[in-house]
Amino acid sequence: MNMAPCDHPVYQGMHWIADDYAYYELVDPEKKKPVPIEHGATGIMVGTSLHPEAAVWFDMRFTMMDIHQVFTEPCPCGFSGFRYKIIGRADDMLKVKGVPVYPAAIEGVIHSFPDKLTGAFRIVLDEPPPRVVPPIKLKIEHSSAVGEADLPGLERDIQEKMHQLLKIRPAITWLKPDTLERAVKKTQLIEKTYEP
Ligand SMILES: [Zn+2]
């Protein structure tokens, strides 16, 4: 095995434990250059198996264009190696002033405020992706527990967390709970203002 799910009750990502068997690398989807493994870094995961006998299953598993985000700070469960989350596919990528951003990574930050946000949000794109002129626009539903007076502080908290983890500072438009349409299947996270 090259990975293990975390035992912590709040999802922390997968623990990477395959250093003896495989070399883990992140690659910038556009420049195709290695991305340093730093807390919060994102890129296409490229795995290279170090043992020929492991190559078959390993290469089958990791030739997908999955985008990983790595976390190098110690996991709350006590595991000390790095961990990762799959945050999207290479084709989902947006570029905000040269910084790659994945809708699923934005969703991850939104979902880290479960008491204050309903989890429903949209990324508003005025032009076809991937290029986004900053600031990236988000419509976010606050929860019913949040009053009008709390919104500016909450806005700063979200911007701060997104800046820290994703290197973006979004412009946030607040929506009341249950404003956005809920999809029965997969929720569409993008709202295209450039299409009628
Ligand atoms: Zn853990």
Short mmCIF file of C-alpha atoms and ligand atoms in Angstrom, two decimals:
data_model
loop_
_atom_site.label_atom_id
_atom_site.label_comp_id
_atom_site.label_asym_id
_atom_site.label_seq_id
_atom_site.Cartn_x
_atom_site.Cartn_y
_atom_site.Cartn_z
CA MET A 1 0.00 0.00 0.00
CA ASN A 2 1.20 3.47 -0.73
CA MET A 3 -1.45 5.44 1.15
CA ALA A 4 -3.69 5.14 4.15
CA PRO A 5 -6.88 6.88 5.13
CA CYS A 6 -6.62 9.01 8.23
CA ASP A 7 -8.39 7.90 11.42
CA HIS A 8 -9.18 11.44 12.50
CA PRO A 9 -12.97 12.09 12.59
CA VAL A 10 -12.67 15.17 10.36
CA TYR A 11 -11.36 14.32 6.91
CA GLN A 12 -7.69 15.28 6.74
CA GLY A 13 -6.79 13.66 3.45
CA MET A 14 -4.80 10.53 2.69
CA HIS A 15 -1.49 9.74 4.35
CA TRP A 16 1.31 9.04 1.93
CA ILE A 17 3.35 6.13 3.25
CA ALA A 18 5.00 4.73 0.13
CA ASP A 19 8.38 6.39 0.18
CA ASP A 20 10.15 3.05 -0.20
CA TYR A 21 8.09 2.04 -3.20
CA ALA A 22 7.29 5.16 -5.08
CA TYR A 23 8.38 8.68 -5.67
CA TYR A 24 5.64 11.25 -5.25
CA GLU A 25 5.80 14.44 -7.23
CA LEU A 26 3.54 17.35 -8.05
CA VAL A 27 3.78 18.94 -11.48
CA ASP A 28 2.38 22.27 -12.63
CA PRO A 29 -0.32 21.37 -15.19
CA GLU A 30 0.71 24.14 -17.59
CA LYS A 31 4.46 24.54 -17.25
CA LYS A 32 4.96 20.82 -16.60
CA LYS A 33 7.57 21.70 -14.01
CA PRO A 34 7.84 20.14 -10.54
CA VAL A 35 6.02 21.99 -7.76
CA PRO A 36 7.81 22.00 -4.36
CA ILE A 37 6.01 19.85 -1.75
CA GLU A 38 4.95 22.64 0.61
CA HIS A 39 1.89 22.96 2.84
CA GLY A 40 -1.06 23.77 0.59
CA ALA A 41 0.77 23.21 -2.72
CA THR A 42 -1.27 21.86 -5.65
CA GLY A 43 -0.38 20.11 -8.89
CA ILE A 44 -0.90 17.03 -11.03
CA MET A 45 0.19 14.04 -9.01
CA VAL A 46 2.87 12.06 -10.77
CA GLY A 47 3.93 8.81 -9.16
CA THR A 48 7.04 6.95 -10.17
CA SER A 49 7.39 3.44 -8.85
CA LEU A 50 10.83 2.50 -7.57
CA HIS A 51 10.27 -1.25 -7.82
CA PRO A 52 9.54 -2.82 -11.18
CA GLU A 53 7.11 -5.33 -9.65
CA ALA A 54 5.01 -2.52 -8.26
CA ALA A 55 4.95 -0.66 -11.55
CA VAL A 56 1.90 -2.27 -13.11
CA TRP A 57 -0.75 -1.45 -10.55
CA PHE A 58 0.96 1.75 -9.59
CA ASP A 59 1.14 3.21 -13.08
CA MET A 60 -2.42 2.15 -13.76
CA ARG A 61 -3.52 4.01 -10.72
CA PHE A 62 -1.63 7.25 -11.24
CA THR A 63 -1.73 8.06 -14.93
CA MET A 64 -4.95 9.99 -14.36
CA MET A 65 -4.87 13.76 -14.40
CA ASP A 66 -5.78 14.09 -10.76
CA ILE A 67 -4.82 17.29 -9.02
CA HIS A 68 -3.58 16.81 -5.48
CA GLN A 69 -3.12 19.31 -2.68
CA VAL A 70 -0.46 18.37 -0.14
CA PHE A 71 -0.34 19.19 3.56
CA THR A 72 3.03 18.98 5.25
CA GLU A 73 2.01 20.21 8.69
CA PRO A 74 1.48 17.31 11.13
CA CYS A 75 -1.93 15.66 10.95
CA PRO A 76 -4.17 16.00 14.06
CA CYS A 77 -4.15 12.17 14.28
CA GLY A 78 -0.42 12.21 15.00
CA PHE A 79 0.85 10.98 11.61
CA SER A 80 3.97 12.96 10.74
CA GLY A 81 4.49 12.38 7.02
CA PHE A 82 2.73 14.47 4.41
CA ARG A 83 -0.85 13.89 3.38
CA TYR A 84 -2.83 14.83 0.32
CA LYS A 85 -6.34 15.43 -0.91
CA ILE A 86 -7.53 14.93 -4.47
CA ILE A 87 -8.98 18.33 -5.25
CA GLY A 88 -9.94 18.06 -8.89
CA ARG A 89 -8.92 17.22 -12.42
CA ALA A 90 -6.38 19.07 -14.51
CA ASP A 91 -9.17 20.22 -16.89
CA ASP A 92 -11.05 21.99 -14.05
CA MET A 93 -8.23 24.40 -13.46
CA LEU A 94 -8.80 28.15 -13.27
CA LYS A 95 -5.91 30.59 -13.39
CA VAL A 96 -6.23 33.66 -11.23
CA LYS A 97 -3.38 35.96 -12.20
CA GLY A 98 -1.20 32.96 -12.96
CA VAL A 99 -2.16 31.06 -9.80
CA PRO A 100 -3.81 27.69 -10.49
CA VAL A 101 -7.07 27.31 -8.54
CA TYR A 102 -9.44 24.32 -8.57
CA PRO A 103 -13.18 24.63 -7.88
CA ALA A 104 -12.98 21.62 -5.56
CA ALA A 105 -10.27 23.35 -3.50
CA ILE A 106 -12.53 26.39 -3.09
CA GLU A 107 -15.31 24.01 -2.08
CA GLY A 108 -12.97 22.48 0.51
CA VAL A 109 -12.47 25.86 2.18
CA ILE A 110 -16.22 26.61 2.06
CA HIS A 111 -16.94 23.26 3.72
CA SER A 112 -14.46 24.06 6.49
CA PHE A 113 -16.98 26.61 7.88
CA PRO A 114 -19.87 24.16 8.51
CA ASP A 115 -21.58 26.27 11.20
CA LYS A 116 -21.41 29.56 9.35
CA LEU A 117 -21.97 28.57 5.71
CA THR A 118 -24.59 26.27 4.17
CA GLY A 119 -21.94 24.88 1.80
CA ALA A 120 -23.74 26.14 -1.31
CA PHE A 121 -21.76 28.59 -3.43
CA ARG A 122 -20.94 29.53 -7.02
CA ILE A 123 -17.81 30.71 -8.75
CA VAL A 124 -18.90 33.49 -11.09
CA LEU A 125 -16.92 33.58 -14.33
CA ASP A 126 -17.29 36.58 -16.65
CA GLU A 127 -15.08 35.03 -19.31
CA PRO A 128 -14.45 31.45 -20.49
CA PRO A 129 -11.96 29.61 -18.25
CA PRO A 130 -9.20 29.05 -17.37
CA ARG A 131 -8.11 32.72 -17.13
CA VAL A 132 -9.78 34.72 -14.34
CA VAL A 133 -9.09 38.40 -13.82
CA PRO A 134 -8.71 38.87 -10.04
CA PRO A 135 -10.43 39.06 -7.72
CA ILE A 136 -12.23 35.78 -8.40
CA LYS A 137 -15.94 36.28 -7.67
CA LEU A 138 -17.77 33.96 -5.31
CA LYS A 139 -21.43 33.90 -4.31
CA ILE A 140 -21.66 32.21 -0.93
CA GLU A 141 -24.67 31.30 1.19
CA HIS A 142 -24.27 32.03 4.86
CA SER A 143 -26.10 29.80 7.34
CA SER A 144 -29.18 30.88 9.28
CA ALA A 145 -26.99 31.12 12.39
CA VAL A 146 -25.14 34.10 10.90
CA GLY A 147 -26.57 37.60 11.18
CA GLU A 148 -25.98 40.60 8.95
CA ALA A 149 -23.52 42.10 11.45
CA ASP A 150 -21.30 38.99 11.39
CA LEU A 151 -20.81 39.00 7.62
CA PRO A 152 -17.84 41.38 7.32
CA GLY A 153 -15.84 39.37 9.88
CA LEU A 154 -16.80 36.08 8.26
CA GLU A 155 -15.84 37.48 4.87
CA ARG A 156 -12.38 38.34 6.19
CA ASP A 157 -11.99 34.85 7.74
CA ILE A 158 -12.83 33.16 4.41
CA GLN A 159 -10.58 35.49 2.42
CA GLU A 160 -7.75 34.88 4.88
CA LYS A 161 -8.11 31.10 4.71
CA MET A 162 -8.32 31.10 0.90
CA HIS A 163 -5.33 33.38 0.72
CA GLN A 164 -3.35 31.10 3.01
CA LEU A 165 -4.30 27.82 1.32
CA LEU A 166 -5.08 28.78 -2.28
CA LYS A 167 -3.27 32.12 -2.73
CA ILE A 168 -6.46 33.91 -3.77
CA ARG A 169 -8.50 36.68 -2.18
CA PRO A 170 -12.02 36.31 -3.53
CA ALA A 171 -14.66 39.02 -3.83
CA ILE A 172 -17.61 37.61 -1.92
CA THR A 173 -21.28 38.30 -2.56
CA TRP A 174 -23.44 37.06 0.30
CA LEU A 175 -26.61 35.08 -0.28
CA LYS A 176 -29.25 34.10 2.25
CA PRO A 177 -29.60 30.38 3.09
CA ASP A 178 -31.29 28.29 0.35
CA THR A 179 -30.95 30.96 -2.34
CA LEU A 180 -29.00 28.78 -4.77
CA GLU A 181 -30.59 25.97 -6.68
CA ARG A 182 -29.69 22.53 -5.35
CA ALA A 183 -28.84 19.99 -8.02
CA VAL A 184 -30.12 16.46 -7.68
CA LYS A 185 -26.90 15.05 -9.14
CA LYS A 186 -23.59 16.87 -9.19
CA THR A 187 -23.85 20.55 -8.29
CA GLN A 188 -22.58 22.93 -10.92
CA LEU A 189 -20.08 25.17 -9.15
CA ILE A 190 -19.52 27.57 -12.03
CA GLU A 191 -21.91 30.32 -13.09
CA LYS A 192 -21.09 31.65 -16.55
CA THR A 193 -22.14 35.26 -17.03
CA TYR A 194 -20.63 35.30 -20.52
CA GLU A 195 -23.20 32.79 -21.80
CA PRO A 196 -26.85 33.81 -22.26
ZN ZN B 1 -4.21 11.72 10.06
#
